[in-house]
Tab-separated table of C-alpha atoms in Angstrom:
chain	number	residue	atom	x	y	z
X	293	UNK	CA	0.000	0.000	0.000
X	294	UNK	CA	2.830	2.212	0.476
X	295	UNK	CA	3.710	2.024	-2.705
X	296	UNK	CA	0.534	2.723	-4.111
X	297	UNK	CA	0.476	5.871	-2.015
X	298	UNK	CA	3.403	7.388	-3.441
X	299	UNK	CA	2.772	6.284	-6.611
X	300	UNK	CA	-1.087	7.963	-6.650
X	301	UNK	CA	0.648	11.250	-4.625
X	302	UNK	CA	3.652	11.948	-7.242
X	303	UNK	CA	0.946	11.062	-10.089
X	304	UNK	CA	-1.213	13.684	-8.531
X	305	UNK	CA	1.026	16.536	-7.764
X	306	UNK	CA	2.485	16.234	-11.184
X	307	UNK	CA	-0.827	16.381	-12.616
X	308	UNK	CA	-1.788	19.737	-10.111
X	309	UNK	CA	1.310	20.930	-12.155
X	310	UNK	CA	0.142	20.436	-15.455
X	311	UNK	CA	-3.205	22.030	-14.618
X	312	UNK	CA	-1.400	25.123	-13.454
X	313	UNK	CA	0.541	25.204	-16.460
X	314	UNK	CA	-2.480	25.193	-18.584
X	315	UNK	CA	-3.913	27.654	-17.174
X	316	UNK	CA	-1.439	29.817	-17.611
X	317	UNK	CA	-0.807	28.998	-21.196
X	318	UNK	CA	-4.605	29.476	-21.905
X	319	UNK	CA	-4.672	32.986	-20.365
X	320	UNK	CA	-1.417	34.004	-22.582
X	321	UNK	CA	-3.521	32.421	-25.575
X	322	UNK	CA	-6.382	34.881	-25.230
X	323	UNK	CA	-3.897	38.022	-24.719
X	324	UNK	CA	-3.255	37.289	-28.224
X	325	UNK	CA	-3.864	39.513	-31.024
X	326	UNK	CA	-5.573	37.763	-33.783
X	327	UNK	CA	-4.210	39.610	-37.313
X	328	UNK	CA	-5.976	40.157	-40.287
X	329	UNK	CA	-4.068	40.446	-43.495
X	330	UNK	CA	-5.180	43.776	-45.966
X	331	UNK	CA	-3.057	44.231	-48.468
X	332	UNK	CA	-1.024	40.245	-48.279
X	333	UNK	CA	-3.239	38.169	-50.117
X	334	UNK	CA	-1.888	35.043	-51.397
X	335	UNK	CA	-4.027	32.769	-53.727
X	336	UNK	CA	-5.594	29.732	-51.540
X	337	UNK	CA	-6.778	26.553	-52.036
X	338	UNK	CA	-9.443	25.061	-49.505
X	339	UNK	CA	-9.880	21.020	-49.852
X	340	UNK	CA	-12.631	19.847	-48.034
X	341	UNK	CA	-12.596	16.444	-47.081
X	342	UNK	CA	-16.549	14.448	-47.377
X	343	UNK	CA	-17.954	11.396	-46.063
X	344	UNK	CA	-21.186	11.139	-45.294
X	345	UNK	CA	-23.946	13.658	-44.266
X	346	UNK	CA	-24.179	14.520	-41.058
X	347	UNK	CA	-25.548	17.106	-38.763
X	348	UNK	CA	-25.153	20.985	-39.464
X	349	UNK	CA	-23.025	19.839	-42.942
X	350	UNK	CA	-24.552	22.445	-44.610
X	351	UNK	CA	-23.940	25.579	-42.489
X	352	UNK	CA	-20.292	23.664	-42.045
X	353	UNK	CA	-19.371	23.818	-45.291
X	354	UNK	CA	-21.198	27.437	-46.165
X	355	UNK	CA	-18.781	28.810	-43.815
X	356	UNK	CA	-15.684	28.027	-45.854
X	357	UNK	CA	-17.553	29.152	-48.829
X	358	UNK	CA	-18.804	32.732	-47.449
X	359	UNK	CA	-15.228	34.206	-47.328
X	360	UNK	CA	-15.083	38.266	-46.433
X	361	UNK	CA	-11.477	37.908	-49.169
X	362	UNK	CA	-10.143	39.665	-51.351
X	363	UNK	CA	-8.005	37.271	-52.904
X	364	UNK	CA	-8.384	34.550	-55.538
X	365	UNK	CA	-9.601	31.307	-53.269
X	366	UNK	CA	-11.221	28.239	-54.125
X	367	UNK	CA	-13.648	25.462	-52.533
X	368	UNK	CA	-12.619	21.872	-53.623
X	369	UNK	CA	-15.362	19.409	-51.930
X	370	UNK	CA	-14.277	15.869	-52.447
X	371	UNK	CA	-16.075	13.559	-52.146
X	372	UNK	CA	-15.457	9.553	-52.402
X	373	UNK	CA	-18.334	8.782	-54.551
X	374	UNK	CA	-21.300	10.278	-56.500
X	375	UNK	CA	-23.734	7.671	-54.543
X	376	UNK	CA	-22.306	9.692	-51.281
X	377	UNK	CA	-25.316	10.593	-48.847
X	378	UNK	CA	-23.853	14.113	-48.431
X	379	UNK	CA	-23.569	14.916	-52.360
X	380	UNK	CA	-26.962	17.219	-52.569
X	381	UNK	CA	-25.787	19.446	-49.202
X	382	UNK	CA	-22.865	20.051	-51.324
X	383	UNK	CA	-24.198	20.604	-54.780
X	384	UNK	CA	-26.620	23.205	-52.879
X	385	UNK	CA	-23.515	24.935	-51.563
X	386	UNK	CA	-21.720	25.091	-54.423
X	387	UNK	CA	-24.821	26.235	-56.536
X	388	UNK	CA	-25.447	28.886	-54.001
X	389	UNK	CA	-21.584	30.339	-53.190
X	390	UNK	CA	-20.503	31.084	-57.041
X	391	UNK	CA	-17.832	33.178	-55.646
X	392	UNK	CA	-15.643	30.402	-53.980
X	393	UNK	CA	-15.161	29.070	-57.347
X	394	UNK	CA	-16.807	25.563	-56.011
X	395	UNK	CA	-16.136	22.567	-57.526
X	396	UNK	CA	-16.942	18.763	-56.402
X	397	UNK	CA	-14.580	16.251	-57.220
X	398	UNK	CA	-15.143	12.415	-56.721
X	399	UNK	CA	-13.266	8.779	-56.184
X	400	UNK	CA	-10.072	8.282	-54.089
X	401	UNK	CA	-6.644	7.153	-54.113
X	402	UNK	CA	-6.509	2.982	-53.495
X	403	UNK	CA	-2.399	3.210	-52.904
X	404	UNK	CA	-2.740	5.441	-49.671
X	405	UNK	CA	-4.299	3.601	-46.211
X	406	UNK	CA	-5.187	7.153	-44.931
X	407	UNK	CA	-9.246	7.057	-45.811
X	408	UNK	CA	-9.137	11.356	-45.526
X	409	UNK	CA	-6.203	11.927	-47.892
X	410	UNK	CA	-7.321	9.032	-49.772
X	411	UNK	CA	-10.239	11.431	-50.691
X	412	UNK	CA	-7.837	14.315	-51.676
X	413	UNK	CA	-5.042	13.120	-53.315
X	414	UNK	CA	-6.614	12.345	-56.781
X	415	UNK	CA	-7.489	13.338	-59.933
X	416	UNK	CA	-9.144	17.411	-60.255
X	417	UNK	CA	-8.072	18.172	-57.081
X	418	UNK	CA	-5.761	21.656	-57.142
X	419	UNK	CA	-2.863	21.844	-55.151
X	420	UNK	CA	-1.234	24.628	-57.587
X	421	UNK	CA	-2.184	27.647	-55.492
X	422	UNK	CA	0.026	30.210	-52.747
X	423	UNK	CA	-1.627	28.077	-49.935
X	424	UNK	CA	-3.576	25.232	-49.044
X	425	UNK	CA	-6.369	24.611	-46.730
X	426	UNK	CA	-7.071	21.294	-45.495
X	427	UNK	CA	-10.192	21.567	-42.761
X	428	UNK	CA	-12.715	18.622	-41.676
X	429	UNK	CA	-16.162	18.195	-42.829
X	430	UNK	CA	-17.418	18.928	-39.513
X	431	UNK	CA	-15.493	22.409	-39.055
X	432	UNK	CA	-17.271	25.795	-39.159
X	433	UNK	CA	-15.895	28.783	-39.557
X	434	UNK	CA	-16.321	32.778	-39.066
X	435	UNK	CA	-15.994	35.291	-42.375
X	436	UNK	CA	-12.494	36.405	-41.445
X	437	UNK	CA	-11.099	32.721	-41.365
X	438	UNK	CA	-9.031	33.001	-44.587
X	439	UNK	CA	-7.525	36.588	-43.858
X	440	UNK	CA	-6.123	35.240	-40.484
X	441	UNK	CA	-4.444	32.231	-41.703
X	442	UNK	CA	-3.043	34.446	-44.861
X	443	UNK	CA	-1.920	36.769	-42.186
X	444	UNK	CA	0.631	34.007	-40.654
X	445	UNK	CA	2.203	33.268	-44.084
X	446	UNK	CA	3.324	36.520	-44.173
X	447	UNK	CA	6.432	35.022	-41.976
X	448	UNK	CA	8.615	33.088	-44.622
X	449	UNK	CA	9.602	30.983	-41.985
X	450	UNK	CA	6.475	30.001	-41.419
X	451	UNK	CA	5.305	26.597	-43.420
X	452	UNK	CA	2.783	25.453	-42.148
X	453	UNK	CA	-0.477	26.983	-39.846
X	454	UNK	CA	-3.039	25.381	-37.490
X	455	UNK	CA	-5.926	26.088	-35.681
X	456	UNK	CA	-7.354	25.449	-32.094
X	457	UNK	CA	-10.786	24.002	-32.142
X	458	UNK	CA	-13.523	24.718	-29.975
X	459	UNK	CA	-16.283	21.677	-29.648
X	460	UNK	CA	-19.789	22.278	-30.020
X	461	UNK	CA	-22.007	19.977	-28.429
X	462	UNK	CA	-25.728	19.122	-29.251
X	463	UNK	CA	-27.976	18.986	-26.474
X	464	UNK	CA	-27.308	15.439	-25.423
X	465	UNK	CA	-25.283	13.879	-22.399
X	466	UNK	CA	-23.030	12.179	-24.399
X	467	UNK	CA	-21.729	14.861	-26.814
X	468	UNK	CA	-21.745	17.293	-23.862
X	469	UNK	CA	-19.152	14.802	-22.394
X	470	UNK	CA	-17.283	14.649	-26.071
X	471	UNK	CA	-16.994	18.622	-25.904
X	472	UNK	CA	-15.521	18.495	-22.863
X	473	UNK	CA	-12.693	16.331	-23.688
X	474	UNK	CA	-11.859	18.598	-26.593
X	475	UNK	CA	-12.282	21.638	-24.776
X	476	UNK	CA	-10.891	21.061	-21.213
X	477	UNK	CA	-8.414	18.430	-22.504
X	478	UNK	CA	-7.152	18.213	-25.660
X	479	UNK	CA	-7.154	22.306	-25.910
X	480	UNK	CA	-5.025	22.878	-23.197
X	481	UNK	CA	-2.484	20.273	-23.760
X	482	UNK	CA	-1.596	21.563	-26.944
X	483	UNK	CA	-0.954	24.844	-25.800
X	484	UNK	CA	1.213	23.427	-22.876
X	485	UNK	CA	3.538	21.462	-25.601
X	486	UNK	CA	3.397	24.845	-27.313
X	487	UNK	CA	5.004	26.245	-24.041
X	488	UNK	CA	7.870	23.516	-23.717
X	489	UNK	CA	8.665	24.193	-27.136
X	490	UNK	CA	8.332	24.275	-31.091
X	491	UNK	CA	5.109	23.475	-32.663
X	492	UNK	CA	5.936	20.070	-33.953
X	493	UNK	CA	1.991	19.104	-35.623
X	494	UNK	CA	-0.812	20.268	-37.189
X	495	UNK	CA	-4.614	19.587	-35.938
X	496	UNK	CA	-6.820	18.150	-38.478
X	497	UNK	CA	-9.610	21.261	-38.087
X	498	UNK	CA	-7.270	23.154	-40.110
X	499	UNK	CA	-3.866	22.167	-41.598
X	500	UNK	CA	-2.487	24.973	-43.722
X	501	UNK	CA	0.393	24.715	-45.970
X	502	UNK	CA	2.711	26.600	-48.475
X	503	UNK	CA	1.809	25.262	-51.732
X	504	UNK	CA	5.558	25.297	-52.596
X	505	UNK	CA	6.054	23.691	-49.730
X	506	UNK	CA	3.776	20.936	-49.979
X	507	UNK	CA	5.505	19.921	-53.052
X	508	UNK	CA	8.816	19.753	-51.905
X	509	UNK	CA	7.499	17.243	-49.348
X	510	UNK	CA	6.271	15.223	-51.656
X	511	UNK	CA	2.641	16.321	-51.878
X	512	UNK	CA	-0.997	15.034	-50.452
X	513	UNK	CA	0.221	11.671	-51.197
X	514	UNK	CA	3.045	12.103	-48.745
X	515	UNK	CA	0.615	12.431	-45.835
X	516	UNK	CA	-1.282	9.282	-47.034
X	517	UNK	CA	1.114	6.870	-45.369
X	518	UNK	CA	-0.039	6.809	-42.146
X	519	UNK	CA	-3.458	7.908	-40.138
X	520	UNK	CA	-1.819	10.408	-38.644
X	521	UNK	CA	-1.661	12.805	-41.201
X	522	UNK	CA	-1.712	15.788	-39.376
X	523	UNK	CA	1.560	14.771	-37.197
X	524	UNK	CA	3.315	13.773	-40.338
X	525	UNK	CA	2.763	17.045	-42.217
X	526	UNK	CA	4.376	19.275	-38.949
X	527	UNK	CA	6.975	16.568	-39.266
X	528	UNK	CA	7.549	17.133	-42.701
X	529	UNK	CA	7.654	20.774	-42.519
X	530	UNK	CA	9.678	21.074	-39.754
X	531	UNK	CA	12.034	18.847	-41.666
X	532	UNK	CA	11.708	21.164	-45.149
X	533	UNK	CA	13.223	23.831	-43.130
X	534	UNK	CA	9.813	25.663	-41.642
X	535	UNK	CA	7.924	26.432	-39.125
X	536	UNK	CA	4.837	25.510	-37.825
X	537	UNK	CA	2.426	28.391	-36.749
X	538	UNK	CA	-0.648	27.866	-34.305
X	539	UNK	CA	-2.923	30.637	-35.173
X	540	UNK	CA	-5.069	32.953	-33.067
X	541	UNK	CA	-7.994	32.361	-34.965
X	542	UNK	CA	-10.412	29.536	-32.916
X	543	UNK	CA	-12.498	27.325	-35.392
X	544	UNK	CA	-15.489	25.590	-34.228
X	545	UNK	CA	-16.255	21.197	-34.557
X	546	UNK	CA	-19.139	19.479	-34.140
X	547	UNK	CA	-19.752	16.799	-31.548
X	548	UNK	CA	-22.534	14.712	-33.130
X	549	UNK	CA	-22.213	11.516	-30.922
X	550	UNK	CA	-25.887	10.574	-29.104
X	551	UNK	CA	-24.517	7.183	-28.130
X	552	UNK	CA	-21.583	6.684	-25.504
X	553	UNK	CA	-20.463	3.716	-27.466
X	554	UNK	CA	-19.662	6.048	-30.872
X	555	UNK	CA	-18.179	8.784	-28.248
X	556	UNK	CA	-15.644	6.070	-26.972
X	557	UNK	CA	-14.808	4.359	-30.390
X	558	UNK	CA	-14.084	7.928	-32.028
X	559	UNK	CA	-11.774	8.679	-29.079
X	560	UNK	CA	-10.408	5.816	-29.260
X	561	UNK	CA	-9.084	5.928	-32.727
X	562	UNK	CA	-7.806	9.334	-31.505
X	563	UNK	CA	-5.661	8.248	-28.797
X	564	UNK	CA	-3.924	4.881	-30.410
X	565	UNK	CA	-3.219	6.860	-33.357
X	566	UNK	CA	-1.669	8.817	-30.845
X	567	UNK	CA	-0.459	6.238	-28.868
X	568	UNK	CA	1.468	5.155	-32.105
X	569	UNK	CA	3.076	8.724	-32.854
X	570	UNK	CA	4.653	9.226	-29.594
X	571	UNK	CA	4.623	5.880	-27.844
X	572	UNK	CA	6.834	7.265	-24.809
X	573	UNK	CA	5.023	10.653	-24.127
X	574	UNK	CA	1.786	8.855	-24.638
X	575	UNK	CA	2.038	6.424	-22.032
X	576	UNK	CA	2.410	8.944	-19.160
X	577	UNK	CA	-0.016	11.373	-20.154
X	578	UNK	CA	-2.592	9.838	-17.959
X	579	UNK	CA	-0.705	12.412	-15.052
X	580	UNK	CA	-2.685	15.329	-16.447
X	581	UNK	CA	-5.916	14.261	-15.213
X	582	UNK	CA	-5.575	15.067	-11.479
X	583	UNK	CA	-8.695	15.080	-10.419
X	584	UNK	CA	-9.288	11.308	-10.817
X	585	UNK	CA	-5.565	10.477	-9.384
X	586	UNK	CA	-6.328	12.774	-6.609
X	587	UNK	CA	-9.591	11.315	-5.413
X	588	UNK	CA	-7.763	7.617	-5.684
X	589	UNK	CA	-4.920	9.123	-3.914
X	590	UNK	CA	-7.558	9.884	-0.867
X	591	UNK	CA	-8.852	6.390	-1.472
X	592	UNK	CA	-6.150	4.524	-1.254
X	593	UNK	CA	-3.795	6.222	0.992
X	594	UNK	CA	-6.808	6.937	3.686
X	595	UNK	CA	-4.493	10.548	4.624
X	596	UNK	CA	-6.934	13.157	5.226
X	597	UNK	CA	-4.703	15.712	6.116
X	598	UNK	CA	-2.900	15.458	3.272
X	599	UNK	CA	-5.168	14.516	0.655
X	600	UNK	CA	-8.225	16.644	1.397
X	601	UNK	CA	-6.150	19.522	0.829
X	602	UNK	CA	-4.556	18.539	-2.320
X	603	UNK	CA	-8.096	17.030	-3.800
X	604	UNK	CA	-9.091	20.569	-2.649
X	605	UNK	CA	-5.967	22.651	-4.800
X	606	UNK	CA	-6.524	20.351	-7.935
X	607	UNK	CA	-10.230	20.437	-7.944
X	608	UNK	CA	-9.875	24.261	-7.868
X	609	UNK	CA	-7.345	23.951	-10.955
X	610	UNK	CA	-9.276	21.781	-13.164
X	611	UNK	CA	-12.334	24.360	-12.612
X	612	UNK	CA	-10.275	26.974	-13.631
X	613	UNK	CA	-9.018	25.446	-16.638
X	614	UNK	CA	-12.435	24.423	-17.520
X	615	UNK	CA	-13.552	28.149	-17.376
X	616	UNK	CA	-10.613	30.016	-18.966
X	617	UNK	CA	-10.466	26.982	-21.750
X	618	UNK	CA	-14.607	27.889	-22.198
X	619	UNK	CA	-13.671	31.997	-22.664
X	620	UNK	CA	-10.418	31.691	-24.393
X	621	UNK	CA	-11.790	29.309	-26.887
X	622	UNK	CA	-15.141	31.005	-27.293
X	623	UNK	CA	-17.058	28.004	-26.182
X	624	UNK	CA	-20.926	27.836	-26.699
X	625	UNK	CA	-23.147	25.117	-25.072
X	626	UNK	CA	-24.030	24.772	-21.304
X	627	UNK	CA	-21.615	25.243	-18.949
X	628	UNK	CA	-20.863	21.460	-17.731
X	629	UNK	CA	-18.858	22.095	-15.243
X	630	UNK	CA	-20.547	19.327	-13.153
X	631	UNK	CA	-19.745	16.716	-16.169
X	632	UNK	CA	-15.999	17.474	-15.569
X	633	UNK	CA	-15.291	14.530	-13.339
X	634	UNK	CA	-17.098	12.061	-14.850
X	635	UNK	CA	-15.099	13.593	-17.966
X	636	UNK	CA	-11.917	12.869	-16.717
X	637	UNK	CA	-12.586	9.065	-15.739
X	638	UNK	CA	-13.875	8.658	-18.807
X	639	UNK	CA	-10.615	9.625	-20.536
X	640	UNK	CA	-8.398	7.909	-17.969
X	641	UNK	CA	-10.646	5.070	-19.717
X	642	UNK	CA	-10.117	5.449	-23.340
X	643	UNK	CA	-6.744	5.827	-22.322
X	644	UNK	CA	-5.925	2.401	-20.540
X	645	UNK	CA	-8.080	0.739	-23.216
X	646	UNK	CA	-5.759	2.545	-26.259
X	647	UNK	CA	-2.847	0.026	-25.056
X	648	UNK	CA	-4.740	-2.736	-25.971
X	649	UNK	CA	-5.410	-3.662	-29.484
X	650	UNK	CA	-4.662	-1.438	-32.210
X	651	UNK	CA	-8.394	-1.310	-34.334
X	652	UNK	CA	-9.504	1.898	-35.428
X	653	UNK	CA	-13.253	2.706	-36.167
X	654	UNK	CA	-13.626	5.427	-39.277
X	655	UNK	CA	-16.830	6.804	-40.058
């Protein structure tokens, strides 16, 4: 038991540490300035990846389309079929935004195991533009999207730029409980790495990238090696000589998920592909969720006097996260802050299960 008692304490007062570190990198975050470009306007290239309809497609993909630039961009919707259940949301779209120079490409590429840059990396899809955009299906996005991420490239060092997600639940349990995870956990992480050092990956909401630069990497087809495409291209990037930029700018994702069984298998796929990136990092980044550790700690170790108090410093640090990650990432939805705990044993979860087994469900 003794051992279990320092094991649960260290695991815990690390994990108070994180928390404090996030919320200090959060508050930084939203001191930032988000820049608009004016006169810098580089030709762009938006590729949305399709599969499937789902909810709030349409006003997802209108978003991308209803652009306040100046500049020459395009909307390239591919899609991997013509008999794909989300083909008349986007032929509306396109019919109805003219000025994004819409088109709708379909089919895939067989040679590449990466189902999402399987559906870009073929025939009529444009890479031959200043920049290009790379943003999920389920991804919406405010008027001024395209003038912030322009505004980064205005660094040549810069190859590469990404974008923070907030999650937007619908009103059930279950997808209240997925936009947590994104928004108190995954959020704040990545802004902590950002802290310890250079920007090393891209988030699938938006992956940006120098046109010229995606060539000399070897093009979409060089992401479609592995699932973790968005890793790969910071990789690659950082390799070509670049740098990769995490903008301002906030986008907004969808949690669909009614079921807890869909919730778990679509974070599960997240965390063995991560699991598989970073194999070492990965294995103790259960430390960050205190709250759990903290109330096992009590548990186990039976020490009020010490582990009342600490329960009592971490639960106040995992509230404040949850509140400054809600305002810095412009989160909408109820506040959930009594879903938090539940939240992190949840996680804790998918995490123990991602060491086991390697399948991967993809919608």
């Amino acid at each position: 038991m003794v051992v279990l008692d320092v094991f649960f304490l260290v695991t815990t007062a690390v994990g108070a540490f994180y928390l404090a570190n996030a919320a200090i990198a959060l508050v930084k975050f939203a001191r930032r300035p988000i820049p608009l470009v004016r006169e810098f306007l580089p030709t762009i290239a938006v590729l949305k990846p399709i599969a499937g309809d789902e909810p709030g497609l349409y006003a997802n993909l209108a978003s991308f389309c209803d652009q306040d630039y100046n500049g020459l961009y395009e909307v390239v919707f591919c899609l991997h079929s013509d008999g794909d259940s989300a083909r008349r949301v986007v032929e509306r779209v396109a019919a109805e935004f003219p000025a994004a120079r819409p088109s709708i490409v379909y089919g895939e590429n067989p040679d590449l195991i990466n189902p999402k840059i399987a559906n870009l990396a073929k025939d009529g899809v444009t890479t031959c533009r200043d920049v290009v955009v790379i943003a999920d299906s389920d991804v919406r996005v405010g008027r001024d999207y395209l003038r912030a991420l322009a505004a980064a490239f205005e660094s040549q060092s810069v190859g590469a730029v990404t974008c923070l997600y907030s999650a937007t639940p619908n009103r059930h349990v279950v997808s209240r409980l997925g936009a947590l995870g994104i928004n108190d956990g995954f959020a704040p992480s990545v802004l902590v790495a950002l802290a310890l050092g250079e920007l090393r990956f891209c988030l699938g909401a938006t992956m940006a990238v120098r046109g010229s630069v995606l060539a000399t990497i070897g093009g979409l087809s060089a992401l479609g090696r592995t699932l973790a495409d968005d890793h790969l291209l910071g990789t690659l990037v950082n390799g070509a000589g670049y740098r990769v930029e995490l903008s301002r700018y906030v986008v907004s994702t969808m949690v669909p998920e009614t079921k807890l069984s869909a919730l778990w298998a679509h974070e599960l796929r997240w965390a063995r592909t991560d699991f598989e990136v970073a194999r070492g990092g990965y294995l103790f980044s259960f430390v960050i969720y205190a709250l759990p550790l903290a109330l096992v700690y009590l548990a186990v170790s039976r020490n009020v006097l010490l582990g009342l108090p600490l329960l009592a410093l971490v639960l106040a640090l995992r509230v404040s996260v949850h509140y400054l990650a809600r305002r810095t990432l412009g989160a909408s939805g109820p506040d959930d802050v009594a879903l938090v705990l539940p939240r992190d044993f949840m996680t804790l979860g998918v995490w123990a299960a991602s060491l086991f087994g390697r399948r991967k469900s993809f919608r």
